[in-house]
Coordinates of C-alpha atoms in Angstrom, one line a residue:
X26 CA 1.6 106.3 -50.3
X27 CA 4.1 108.5 -50.5
X28 CA 2.5 110.9 -53.5
X29 CA 0.4 111.2 -56.6
X30 CA 2.5 111.7 -60.3
X31 CA 0.2 113.9 -62.5
X32 CA 0.1 115.2 -65.9
X33 CA -0.4 119.0 -67.0
X34 CA -3.7 119.1 -66.7
X35 CA -3.9 119.9 -70.4
X36 CA -2.1 116.4 -71.0
X37 CA -5.0 114.2 -68.6
X38 CA -4.5 111.0 -66.3
X39 CA -5.1 109.3 -70.0
X40 CA -1.8 110.0 -71.5
X41 CA 0.0 109.6 -68.8
X42 CA -1.9 105.8 -68.2
X43 CA -0.7 106.0 -72.5
X44 CA 2.9 107.1 -71.3
X45 CA 3.3 104.3 -69.0
X46 CA 2.5 101.5 -71.3
X47 CA 5.5 102.0 -72.9
X48 CA 6.9 100.9 -69.8
X49 CA 4.9 97.9 -69.0
X50 CA 6.7 95.1 -71.3
X51 CA 9.7 95.8 -70.8
X52 CA 10.0 95.9 -66.4
X53 CA 11.4 92.4 -67.1
X54 CA 13.9 92.7 -64.5
X55 CA 11.2 93.6 -62.1
X56 CA 9.1 90.5 -60.3
X57 CA 6.0 91.4 -59.2
X58 CA 5.3 89.2 -55.8
X59 CA 2.8 91.3 -54.1
X60 CA 4.4 94.2 -52.0
X61 CA 7.8 91.6 -52.4
X62 CA 9.3 92.9 -55.2
X63 CA 12.6 91.6 -57.0
X64 CA 14.6 94.7 -59.0
X65 CA 17.7 93.3 -60.6
X66 CA 18.3 90.9 -58.3
X67 CA 17.5 93.3 -55.0
X68 CA 14.4 92.1 -52.8
X69 CA 12.7 95.5 -51.7
X70 CA 9.7 96.4 -49.7
X71 CA 7.2 98.6 -51.1
X72 CA 4.1 98.2 -49.1
X73 CA 3.3 100.3 -46.4
X74 CA 0.4 100.5 -43.6
X75 CA -2.5 101.3 -45.1
X76 CA -2.0 102.1 -48.7
X77 CA -4.4 101.0 -50.7
X78 CA -3.3 99.8 -54.1
X79 CA -4.7 97.3 -56.6
X80 CA -2.0 97.5 -59.6
X81 CA -0.3 94.3 -61.1
X82 CA 2.6 96.5 -61.8
X83 CA 4.7 98.7 -60.5
X84 CA 8.0 100.5 -61.9
X85 CA 10.8 102.4 -60.6
X86 CA 11.7 105.4 -60.4
X87 CA 14.1 107.8 -59.5
X88 CA 13.0 111.1 -58.3
X89 CA 16.1 114.3 -59.4
X90 CA 16.2 117.7 -56.5
X91 CA 18.8 120.1 -58.5
X92 CA 19.0 123.9 -58.2
X93 CA 21.6 123.7 -61.2
X94 CA 19.7 126.2 -63.5
X95 CA 20.6 124.0 -66.6
X96 CA 21.0 120.6 -65.9
X97 CA 23.4 118.8 -68.8
X98 CA 24.6 115.6 -69.0
X99 CA 27.7 116.3 -66.3
X100 CA 24.9 117.3 -63.5
X101 CA 23.3 114.3 -64.5
X102 CA 26.4 111.8 -63.9
X103 CA 27.1 113.3 -61.0
X104 CA 24.0 112.8 -59.2
X105 CA 24.1 109.4 -60.7
X106 CA 27.5 109.4 -58.6
X107 CA 26.6 110.7 -55.1
X108 CA 23.0 108.6 -55.2
X109 CA 25.3 105.4 -55.3
X110 CA 27.9 106.4 -53.6
X111 CA 25.9 107.3 -50.2
X112 CA 22.9 105.0 -50.6
X113 CA 22.8 101.1 -50.8
X114 CA 19.3 100.9 -51.5
X115 CA 18.9 103.3 -55.0
X116 CA 20.3 101.0 -58.1
X117 CA 20.8 101.9 -61.7
X118 CA 17.1 100.1 -62.3
X119 CA 15.7 103.1 -60.3
X120 CA 16.7 104.8 -63.3
X121 CA 13.9 103.3 -65.8
X122 CA 11.9 106.2 -64.8
X123 CA 13.2 109.4 -63.8
X124 CA 11.4 112.9 -62.5
X125 CA 13.2 116.1 -62.4
X126 CA 12.5 119.0 -60.0
X127 CA 13.9 122.3 -60.5
X128 CA 14.8 123.5 -57.1
X129 CA 16.6 126.7 -58.6
X130 CA 15.2 130.2 -59.2
X131 CA 13.5 131.6 -61.9
X132 CA 12.6 128.7 -64.8
X133 CA 15.5 126.0 -65.1
X134 CA 16.5 124.4 -68.4
X135 CA 17.8 120.8 -69.9
X136 CA 20.5 121.5 -72.1
X137 CA 19.0 119.9 -75.7
X138 CA 22.2 117.2 -75.9
X139 CA 20.9 115.2 -73.2
X140 CA 19.6 112.2 -73.9
X141 CA 18.4 110.1 -71.5
X142 CA 17.2 107.0 -73.5
X143 CA 20.8 106.7 -74.8
X144 CA 22.6 107.6 -71.6
X145 CA 21.0 105.3 -69.4
X146 CA 19.8 102.1 -71.2
X147 CA 17.4 101.3 -68.9
X148 CA 15.8 105.2 -68.6
X149 CA 12.5 104.4 -70.7
X150 CA 10.5 108.0 -69.4
X151 CA 11.3 111.5 -68.1
X152 CA 8.7 113.6 -66.3
X153 CA 10.3 117.1 -66.1
X154 CA 8.6 119.3 -63.3
X155 CA 7.0 122.8 -65.2
X156 CA 9.4 124.7 -63.8
X157 CA 11.3 124.0 -66.8
X158 CA 10.8 124.8 -69.7
X159 CA 9.0 122.3 -71.9
X160 CA 10.4 120.5 -74.6
X161 CA 10.8 117.1 -75.5
X162 CA 11.3 114.4 -75.2
X163 CA 10.4 115.2 -71.9
X164 CA 7.3 115.3 -70.2
X165 CA 6.0 117.8 -68.2
X166 CA 4.2 116.7 -64.9
X167 CA 4.0 117.3 -60.9
X168 CA 4.4 115.6 -57.7
X169 CA 0.9 116.2 -55.3
X170 CA 3.3 115.6 -52.0
X171 CA 6.9 116.6 -52.2
X172 CA 9.3 114.3 -52.3
X173 CA 13.0 114.3 -51.4
X174 CA 15.2 112.8 -53.7
X175 CA 16.2 108.6 -54.5
X176 CA 14.2 105.5 -55.3
X177 CA 10.6 104.6 -55.4
X178 CA 8.2 102.7 -57.3
X179 CA 4.9 104.1 -58.7
X180 CA 2.0 102.4 -59.9
X181 CA 2.0 103.6 -64.0
X182 CA -2.2 102.4 -63.5
X183 CA -3.0 105.8 -61.0
X184 CA 0.7 107.8 -60.6
X185 CA 0.3 106.5 -57.5
X186 CA 4.3 106.5 -56.1
X187 CA 5.9 104.4 -52.8
X188 CA 9.2 105.0 -50.5
X189 CA 11.1 101.4 -51.1
X190 CA 12.6 99.4 -48.4
X191 CA 15.8 97.9 -49.4
X192 CA 15.6 93.7 -47.5
X193 CA 18.5 92.7 -45.5
X194 CA 19.5 89.2 -44.5
X195 CA 19.6 88.6 -40.4
X196 CA 22.4 86.1 -41.0
X197 CA 23.9 86.4 -37.7
X198 CA 20.4 86.6 -35.7
X199 CA 21.2 89.7 -34.4
X200 CA 17.3 90.9 -34.7
X201 CA 14.1 89.1 -32.8
X202 CA 12.0 91.4 -35.8
X203 CA 11.4 93.4 -38.3
X204 CA 9.9 96.2 -37.7
X205 CA 8.2 99.0 -40.5
X206 CA 6.5 102.2 -39.7
X207 CA 2.4 102.8 -39.6
X208 CA 3.1 106.6 -39.8
X209 CA 1.0 106.7 -37.3
X210 CA 3.4 106.9 -34.4
X211 CA 3.6 102.7 -33.9
X212 CA 5.1 99.9 -35.7
X213 CA 4.1 97.0 -37.9
X214 CA 6.3 93.8 -37.9
X215 CA 8.3 93.7 -41.4
X216 CA 5.6 90.8 -42.9
X217 CA 8.3 89.8 -45.3
X218 CA 11.0 87.6 -45.5
X219 CA 13.8 86.9 -48.1
X220 CA 16.0 83.9 -48.1
X221 CA 18.4 82.4 -45.2
X222 CA 18.7 80.2 -42.9
X223 CA 17.2 80.6 -39.6
X224 CA 17.3 84.4 -40.4
X225 CA 14.7 87.0 -40.4
X226 CA 14.0 90.1 -43.0
X227 CA 14.9 93.7 -42.4
X228 CA 13.4 96.7 -44.3
X229 CA 16.0 99.9 -45.0
X230 CA 14.7 103.0 -46.1
X231 CA 16.7 105.0 -49.4
X232 CA 19.5 107.0 -47.5
X233 CA 18.5 109.9 -49.9
X234 CA 15.2 110.3 -48.1
X235 CA 16.7 111.8 -45.1
X236 CA 18.7 115.1 -44.3
X237 CA 19.9 115.8 -40.9
X238 CA 18.9 119.3 -39.4
X239 CA 19.2 121.2 -36.2
X240 CA 15.6 120.0 -35.3
X241 CA 16.5 116.3 -36.0
X242 CA 20.3 115.7 -35.8
X243 CA 19.7 112.3 -36.4
X244 CA 17.7 111.9 -39.4
X245 CA 17.8 108.7 -41.5
X246 CA 20.3 106.6 -38.3
X247 CA 18.9 103.3 -38.5
X248 CA 18.5 101.8 -35.6
X249 CA 18.0 98.7 -34.3
X250 CA 16.1 98.9 -30.9
X251 CA 16.8 95.6 -27.9
X252 CA 14.0 93.5 -27.2
X253 CA 13.0 95.0 -23.8
X254 CA 12.0 98.6 -25.0
X255 CA 8.3 98.6 -25.8
X256 CA 7.5 100.1 -29.4
X257 CA 4.1 100.9 -30.0
X258 CA 2.0 98.1 -32.6
X259 CA 5.2 95.7 -31.9
X260 CA 4.4 93.1 -28.4
X261 CA 7.9 92.8 -25.7
X262 CA 9.7 89.5 -25.7
X263 CA 13.0 89.7 -23.3
X264 CA 14.2 87.2 -24.5
X265 CA 11.6 84.8 -22.8
X266 CA 8.6 82.8 -26.0
X267 CA 5.9 82.6 -22.8
X268 CA 6.3 86.7 -22.5
X269 CA 6.0 87.5 -25.7
X270 CA 2.9 85.2 -26.7
X271 CA 1.3 86.3 -23.2
X272 CA 1.4 89.9 -23.8
X273 CA -0.4 91.4 -26.4
X274 CA 1.2 94.1 -28.5
X275 CA 2.1 97.3 -26.9
X276 CA -0.3 100.7 -27.2
X277 CA 2.2 102.9 -26.3
X278 CA 6.1 103.3 -27.0
X279 CA 9.1 104.5 -24.3
X280 CA 10.3 107.9 -24.1
X281 CA 13.7 107.5 -24.3
X282 CA 12.2 105.6 -27.8
X283 CA 10.5 108.4 -28.6
X284 CA 13.1 110.7 -27.4
X285 CA 15.2 109.1 -30.9
X286 CA 12.5 109.0 -33.2
X287 CA 11.3 112.6 -32.5
X288 CA 15.1 113.6 -33.6
X289 CA 14.8 111.2 -37.1
X290 CA 16.3 108.0 -35.7
X291 CA 14.3 105.8 -38.5
X292 CA 13.7 102.2 -35.9
X293 CA 14.2 98.9 -38.4
X294 CA 13.2 96.2 -35.9
X295 CA 13.8 94.8 -32.1
X296 CA 16.6 93.5 -31.9
X297 CA 17.8 89.8 -29.2
X298 CA 18.3 89.9 -25.8
X299 CA 19.8 87.7 -22.8
X300 CA 16.3 86.7 -21.3
X301 CA 15.9 89.0 -19.2
X302 CA 18.3 91.6 -19.6
X303 CA 20.2 88.7 -17.3
X304 CA 23.7 86.6 -18.3
X305 CA 22.7 83.9 -20.2
X306 CA 25.6 82.4 -21.7
X307 CA 25.9 80.6 -25.3
X308 CA 24.8 78.7 -26.1
X309 CA 23.0 76.3 -23.6
X310 CA 22.0 78.7 -21.2
X311 CA 19.9 80.4 -24.2
X312 CA 17.0 78.3 -24.6
X313 CA 13.9 79.9 -25.4
X314 CA 16.1 82.3 -28.1
X315 CA 19.6 81.7 -30.3
X316 CA 22.2 83.4 -29.1
X317 CA 23.4 86.0 -31.9
X318 CA 26.7 85.8 -33.3
X319 CA 29.9 87.4 -32.6
X320 CA 31.6 88.9 -35.9
X321 CA 34.7 88.8 -35.2
X322 CA 37.4 86.5 -35.1
X323 CA 36.1 82.7 -36.1
X324 CA 32.6 83.9 -35.4
X325 CA 32.1 81.7 -32.6
X326 CA 33.1 83.6 -29.8
X327 CA 30.5 85.0 -27.7
X328 CA 28.8 88.1 -28.0
X329 CA 28.3 89.2 -24.6
X330 CA 25.3 90.5 -23.1
X331 CA 23.0 91.1 -22.0
X332 CA 22.8 93.3 -24.9
X333 CA 24.4 90.9 -27.3
X334 CA 21.7 91.7 -30.3
X335 CA 21.8 95.4 -30.2
X336 CA 26.0 94.6 -30.1
X337 CA 26.1 91.4 -32.8
X338 CA 24.4 93.7 -34.7
X339 CA 26.9 96.7 -35.1
X340 CA 29.4 94.9 -35.3
X341 CA 27.9 93.2 -38.8
X342 CA 26.3 95.1 -40.8
X343 CA 27.0 98.5 -42.5
X344 CA 23.6 99.0 -43.1
X345 CA 22.8 99.5 -39.4
X346 CA 23.4 102.9 -38.3
X347 CA 23.1 102.3 -33.9
X348 CA 21.9 99.9 -31.9
X349 CA 20.1 100.7 -28.4
X350 CA 20.4 98.3 -25.3
X351 CA 21.0 98.6 -21.3
X352 CA 23.9 96.4 -20.7
X353 CA 26.3 98.0 -22.8
X354 CA 29.7 97.2 -21.9
X355 CA 30.3 93.1 -22.0
X356 CA 28.6 93.5 -25.6
X357 CA 30.4 96.3 -26.9
X358 CA 33.9 95.2 -25.5
X359 CA 33.8 91.3 -26.9
X360 CA 32.7 93.3 -30.5
X361 CA 35.0 96.0 -30.3
X362 CA 32.2 98.9 -30.9
X363 CA 31.8 102.1 -29.4
X364 CA 29.5 101.5 -26.1
X365 CA 28.7 103.3 -23.0
X366 CA 26.8 103.0 -20.1
X367 CA 25.5 106.6 -18.7
X368 CA 25.1 108.4 -15.5
X369 CA 22.2 107.2 -13.7
X370 CA 19.2 109.1 -14.6
X371 CA 20.3 110.3 -17.9
X372 CA 16.9 109.3 -19.7
X373 CA 13.4 108.3 -18.6
X374 CA 13.4 104.7 -18.3
X375 CA 9.7 104.2 -18.6
X376 CA 7.9 100.9 -20.8
X377 CA 10.9 99.5 -20.2
X378 CA 11.8 95.8 -18.6
X379 CA 13.5 96.4 -15.6
X380 CA 16.7 94.3 -14.2
X381 CA 16.9 96.6 -11.7
X382 CA 15.1 100.5 -12.0
X383 CA 17.7 101.6 -9.2
X384 CA 20.8 101.2 -11.3
X385 CA 19.0 100.4 -14.6
X386 CA 20.2 102.7 -17.9
X387 CA 20.3 102.8 -21.5
X388 CA 22.9 103.9 -24.3
X389 CA 24.3 103.3 -27.6
X390 CA 26.1 101.3 -29.9
X391 CA 27.8 102.4 -33.1
X392 CA 31.4 102.0 -34.7
X393 CA 32.0 105.5 -35.2
X394 CA 32.6 108.2 -32.7
X395 CA 31.4 110.9 -34.7
X396 CA 27.3 109.0 -35.3
X397 CA 28.4 107.8 -31.7
X398 CA 28.6 111.6 -29.7
X399 CA 26.3 113.5 -32.4
X400 CA 23.5 110.5 -30.6
X401 CA 24.7 111.0 -28.0
X402 CA 23.9 115.2 -27.2
X403 CA 20.7 115.0 -29.5
X404 CA 19.4 111.8 -26.9
X405 CA 20.2 113.1 -23.6
X406 CA 18.3 115.9 -22.5
X407 CA 19.9 117.2 -19.6
X408 CA 23.8 116.9 -19.4
X409 CA 25.9 120.4 -20.1
X410 CA 28.1 120.7 -22.5
X411 CA 31.8 121.3 -21.7
X412 CA 34.1 121.4 -23.5
X413 CA 37.5 121.6 -21.8
X414 CA 39.2 118.2 -21.2
X415 CA 40.4 116.7 -17.8
X416 CA 43.8 117.4 -17.5
X417 CA 44.8 114.5 -14.7
X418 CA 44.3 110.5 -15.5
X419 CA 43.8 107.6 -12.9
X420 CA 45.4 105.0 -13.7
X421 CA 45.3 101.2 -11.5
X422 CA 48.5 99.9 -12.5
X423 CA 46.8 96.3 -11.3
X424 CA 43.9 96.7 -13.7
X425 CA 46.2 96.8 -16.6
X426 CA 48.4 93.4 -18.7
X427 CA 52.3 93.9 -19.1
X428 CA 53.4 96.4 -22.2
X429 CA 54.7 93.2 -23.0
X430 CA 51.7 91.5 -24.4
X431 CA 49.7 92.0 -27.3
X432 CA 47.0 94.0 -25.2
X433 CA 48.7 95.5 -23.0
X434 CA 51.2 96.5 -25.6
X435 CA 48.2 98.5 -27.3
X436 CA 46.6 99.9 -24.4
X437 CA 49.9 101.5 -22.7
X438 CA 50.1 103.8 -26.7
X439 CA 47.0 104.8 -26.5
X440 CA 47.3 105.6 -22.5
X441 CA 50.7 107.9 -23.4
X442 CA 48.6 109.2 -26.6
X443 CA 46.2 110.4 -24.3
X444 CA 48.7 111.6 -22.2
X445 CA 49.9 113.7 -24.8
X446 CA 46.6 115.3 -25.8
X447 CA 45.7 115.7 -22.5
X448 CA 49.1 117.3 -21.6
X449 CA 48.3 115.1 -18.5
X450 CA 51.0 112.4 -16.9
X451 CA 48.7 109.6 -15.6
X452 CA 48.6 109.6 -11.4
X453 CA 49.1 105.5 -10.2
X454 CA 46.3 105.1 -7.9
X455 CA 45.2 102.2 -5.8
X456 CA 41.4 101.7 -5.1
X457 CA 40.9 99.6 -2.8
X458 CA 44.3 101.2 -0.7
X459 CA 42.6 104.2 -0.7
X460 CA 39.3 102.9 0.0
X461 CA 41.1 101.4 3.4
X462 CA 42.9 104.8 4.6
X463 CA 39.3 107.1 3.7
X464 CA 36.4 105.1 4.0
X465 CA 34.1 106.2 6.2
X466 CA 33.4 105.5 9.5
X467 CA 30.4 103.0 9.6
X468 CA 31.7 100.9 6.8
X469 CA 34.1 98.2 6.6
X470 CA 37.5 98.7 5.5
X471 CA 37.5 96.3 3.0
X472 CA 36.0 97.2 0.1
X473 CA 34.6 94.5 -1.3
X474 CA 32.9 93.0 1.8
X475 CA 31.0 95.9 1.7
X476 CA 29.9 95.6 -2.2
X477 CA 30.8 91.6 -2.6
X478 CA 27.1 91.1 -3.1
X479 CA 25.9 94.3 -3.6
X480 CA 25.7 94.2 -7.4
X481 CA 24.0 90.5 -6.9
X482 CA 21.5 91.1 -4.4
X483 CA 20.4 94.5 -6.3
X484 CA 19.6 92.7 -10.0
X485 CA 18.5 89.4 -8.6
X486 CA 16.0 90.4 -5.7
X487 CA 14.5 93.0 -7.7
X488 CA 13.9 92.3 -10.6
X489 CA 11.9 89.4 -9.3
X490 CA 9.8 91.5 -7.6
X491 CA 9.2 94.0 -10.1
X492 CA 9.5 91.0 -13.1
X493 CA 9.2 87.8 -12.1
X494 CA 6.2 87.9 -9.7
X495 CA 3.6 89.8 -12.4
X496 CA 4.7 87.7 -14.7
X497 CA 4.3 84.9 -12.9
X498 CA 0.7 86.2 -11.9
X499 CA -0.8 87.3 -15.1
X500 CA 1.3 83.1 -16.6
X501 CA -1.1 81.3 -13.8
X502 CA -4.2 83.2 -14.5
X503 CA -4.1 82.6 -17.9
X504 CA -2.6 78.9 -18.2
X505 CA -4.9 76.8 -15.2
X506 CA -2.1 77.5 -12.4
X507 CA 0.9 77.0 -14.8
X508 CA 4.5 78.5 -14.3
X509 CA 6.1 79.9 -17.5
X510 CA 9.4 78.6 -18.7
X511 CA 12.8 80.8 -17.9
X512 CA 15.5 80.3 -19.0
X513 CA 18.8 79.1 -16.8
X514 CA 21.0 82.4 -15.6
X515 CA 18.1 83.9 -14.8
X516 CA 16.5 81.4 -12.6
X517 CA 19.3 80.9 -10.9
X518 CA 19.0 84.9 -9.5
X519 CA 15.8 85.3 -9.0
X520 CA 16.0 81.9 -6.9
X521 CA 19.1 83.2 -5.0
X522 CA 17.8 86.6 -4.1
X523 CA 15.1 85.1 -2.9
X524 CA 17.3 82.7 -0.1
X525 CA 19.3 85.5 0.5
X526 CA 17.7 87.5 2.1
X527 CA 15.2 89.3 -0.4
X528 CA 14.1 92.6 0.2
X529 CA 15.6 92.6 3.4
X530 CA 19.3 92.4 1.3
X531 CA 18.3 94.5 -0.9
X532 CA 18.0 97.8 1.5
X533 CA 21.1 96.9 2.5
X534 CA 22.5 96.5 0.0
X535 CA 21.2 100.6 -1.7
X536 CA 22.3 101.6 1.6
X537 CA 26.0 100.0 1.0
X538 CA 25.9 101.1 -2.3
X539 CA 24.7 104.7 -1.8
X540 CA 27.9 104.2 1.1
X541 CA 30.8 103.8 -1.9
X542 CA 28.8 106.7 -4.8
X543 CA 29.4 109.3 -1.8
X544 CA 33.1 107.9 -0.9
X545 CA 33.8 107.9 -4.7
X546 CA 32.8 111.1 -5.2
X547 CA 34.7 112.8 -2.3
X548 CA 37.3 110.9 -1.4
X549 CA 37.8 108.4 -4.7
X550 CA 38.4 109.2 -8.5
X551 CA 34.9 110.3 -9.2
X552 CA 35.2 113.8 -7.6
X553 CA 33.2 117.1 -10.4
X554 CA 35.9 120.2 -11.0
X555 CA 34.2 123.6 -11.6
X556 CA 36.0 124.2 -14.8
X557 CA 36.1 120.8 -16.6
X558 CA 32.6 119.3 -14.7
X559 CA 35.3 116.1 -14.3
X560 CA 38.1 117.0 -12.0
X561 CA 39.7 112.9 -14.0
X562 CA 39.3 110.4 -15.8
X563 CA 39.6 106.8 -14.4
X564 CA 40.6 104.2 -17.1
X565 CA 41.1 100.6 -17.3
X566 CA 41.2 97.7 -20.1
X567 CA 37.3 96.3 -20.4
X568 CA 38.8 93.5 -23.5
X569 CA 42.0 92.5 -23.8
X570 CA 41.5 89.7 -26.5
X571 CA 39.4 87.0 -24.8
X572 CA 38.4 84.2 -26.0
X573 CA 34.4 82.8 -25.4
X574 CA 33.9 80.0 -27.5
X575 CA 30.5 79.6 -28.0
X576 CA 30.6 75.7 -28.5
X577 CA 31.7 74.8 -25.0
X578 CA 29.7 73.7 -22.2
X579 CA 30.3 75.6 -19.1
X580 CA 29.5 74.9 -16.2
X581 CA 25.5 75.3 -15.1
X582 CA 24.9 79.1 -13.6
X583 CA 24.5 78.6 -9.9
X584 CA 24.2 82.3 -9.3
X585 CA 24.8 86.5 -9.8
X586 CA 27.7 87.3 -10.6
X587 CA 29.6 88.3 -7.5
X588 CA 32.6 90.6 -6.0
X589 CA 33.8 94.1 -6.8
X590 CA 35.9 95.3 -9.5
X591 CA 36.4 97.8 -12.1
X592 CA 33.8 97.3 -14.1
X593 CA 31.3 97.6 -11.3
X594 CA 32.4 101.0 -10.4
X595 CA 29.3 102.9 -13.0
X596 CA 26.9 100.9 -11.5
X597 CA 27.7 102.0 -8.0
X598 CA 28.3 105.0 -8.3
X599 CA 25.8 106.1 -11.3
X600 CA 28.6 107.6 -13.5
X601 CA 29.2 107.2 -17.3
X602 CA 31.3 104.7 -18.5
X603 CA 32.9 104.4 -21.3
X604 CA 33.8 101.8 -23.2
X605 CA 36.3 102.5 -26.6
X606 CA 37.9 100.6 -29.2
X607 CA 41.7 100.3 -28.6
X608 CA 43.1 97.3 -31.5
X609 CA 42.5 94.0 -31.3
X610 CA 45.4 90.1 -31.3
X611 CA 45.5 87.5 -32.6
X612 CA 45.3 84.3 -31.0
X613 CA 45.1 80.6 -33.0
X614 CA 41.1 79.2 -33.6
X615 CA 40.1 76.3 -33.4
X616 CA 36.6 77.2 -34.9
X617 CA 38.7 77.5 -38.5
X618 CA 42.2 76.2 -37.6
X619 CA 43.8 80.2 -38.9
X620 CA 45.2 82.8 -37.3
X621 CA 42.6 85.3 -36.2
X622 CA 41.7 88.5 -34.6
X623 CA 39.7 89.4 -31.0
X624 CA 39.2 93.0 -29.7
X625 CA 41.0 95.1 -27.4
X626 CA 39.1 97.6 -25.7
X627 CA 38.9 100.5 -22.6
X628 CA 37.0 102.3 -20.6
X629 CA 37.0 106.4 -19.8
X630 CA 35.4 106.9 -16.1
X631 CA 34.1 110.1 -15.2
X632 CA 32.6 112.1 -12.2
X633 CA 28.4 112.0 -12.6
X634 CA 26.7 114.1 -15.4
X635 CA 30.0 114.4 -17.7
X636 CA 28.4 111.8 -20.6
X637 CA 28.8 115.2 -23.1
X638 CA 32.1 115.8 -21.8
X639 CA 33.2 111.5 -22.6
X640 CA 31.9 112.2 -25.9
X641 CA 33.4 115.4 -27.0
X642 CA 36.4 113.7 -25.9
X643 CA 36.2 110.7 -27.6
X644 CA 34.7 112.2 -30.9
X645 CA 38.4 114.4 -30.6
X646 CA 40.2 111.6 -29.9
X647 CA 38.9 109.6 -33.1
X648 CA 39.3 113.3 -35.5
X649 CA 42.8 112.9 -34.3
X650 CA 43.3 109.1 -35.5
X651 CA 44.6 108.7 -31.9
X652 CA 41.0 106.1 -32.1
X653 CA 39.6 104.7 -35.2
X654 CA 35.6 103.9 -36.7
X655 CA 35.6 99.9 -36.9
X656 CA 34.4 97.6 -39.6
X657 CA 31.8 95.5 -39.6
X658 CA 32.5 92.1 -40.0
X659 CA 36.0 89.3 -38.1
X660 CA 38.2 92.2 -38.6
X661 CA 37.4 95.4 -36.6
X662 CA 41.0 96.9 -38.8
X663 CA 41.1 94.6 -42.0

């Protein structure tokens, strides 16, 4: 229950009910569906945990707070225009009842010429706070608890006021479950659904309820969370139905998500994941859950993984601001959004299903570098905020496509602009050659020989012992010795790890990783610098407009990813790798039979701990229009 509206004491509750009686015959556009309400064709959720109300009808209400000493028609018009432009939950239908709260100095005035009934066709009653001079036809009243600007619903019989959530359809299957805060540090599954084939509803609160502050810089940002993170009050699936059913709702929340909530983020639901954060390919490998849909191009390209749902949600829905995941760069690149893999150890990983404890990280997706940078700064607790930027750019020619290709020309243009921005010239490097010339004496001269199976062993063996074994045991104990179903991808990876040495090879892989990290920080391209923290930036293309149709039958998975490539640097060296959208390239779709477009992205890699510097740099590149925010839907830049 958000607040109570009460008349001035002399008027009494009876008069409040009488005044509201003029509304009950004029609410034809409000269809009472219990706690699911339709107003002017839009579905809203008006229930909340422990709300104790039994009224049969509710009425839309708008709270307007102002410090303008004289409220005029112009003030009203400006307020309505501002609300409409900034909030997707507010609509003109909420002006049926208005509460004007004066927050200025002294006593407020209302322009005698202001006629809300004629100015707003749907307005039937206006309350004014006691700070205004009383004058008909306005009714003086006060709120028992202060409310921010925005749309609400009010019970005519009791004066109870309820927050409003707009329901959106998850038509891209990005979410596994909608969620509402229980206002006690936990969540409840959203018990509402709007129309849509196979889709869930997600409830989002009015943006007008929130104002960012120094202590809460992320206030009001709507956020989805990959379904490997525990949220108090909700079950965790990890993309596996048996896992979801086996374990009850969690009774705690991880420290990483709690930091976001403390900074003001609004969690709206849990989002789809490749099973246990592995590498299933759509569509055949996604057995337990259907793979989320990538909105780019013809809409039938793979979304990447393992944070498939968070990536798809940010690329699809304007009403979602950020999304949290683990494996960030692949879905970020295939859907053309900002995505970061932070330095290892950036934040606590408690109450998160592990892939490999030694290399796991969590990051954030966004469409706008400003929002992305602000979230990174508010979320990660221990980085230094360097303001100067490196003046060296490390460029491996073999990583980039030719500048005569569509993707190559976009990437080359960005590199040239980056050179100008930093006042630097790219330095052509070759990682394999550099390794051969400077590798430690106790390591092979061939880098691929050192790291060919390192990632595969760490993830397959690490997850088998930390997740699979206890899951198998718990499931068997409850189901008479039965084995749970596991998707082809994680199952083959776990089997491969056990067939290739298990725990012994895990320790060897850890040693090899440590050798590479030490080399990268001393002889490689991840050296630190006292003035800019990172001596230089290693850049490489992450996506080049590739097509990965989800209606193609691929080969069955047989083993984890092998080899060493640019994208493995951050996993092996603990360094940040930030993916940014560059542009999009055309292709002839075999689905739509039209020319469609897929994203081109580039990665920025810096020294370990340089996450804030990278976030600042990418934000400033957007400010200078070298990078641009992206839109939702088929095209990044429509």
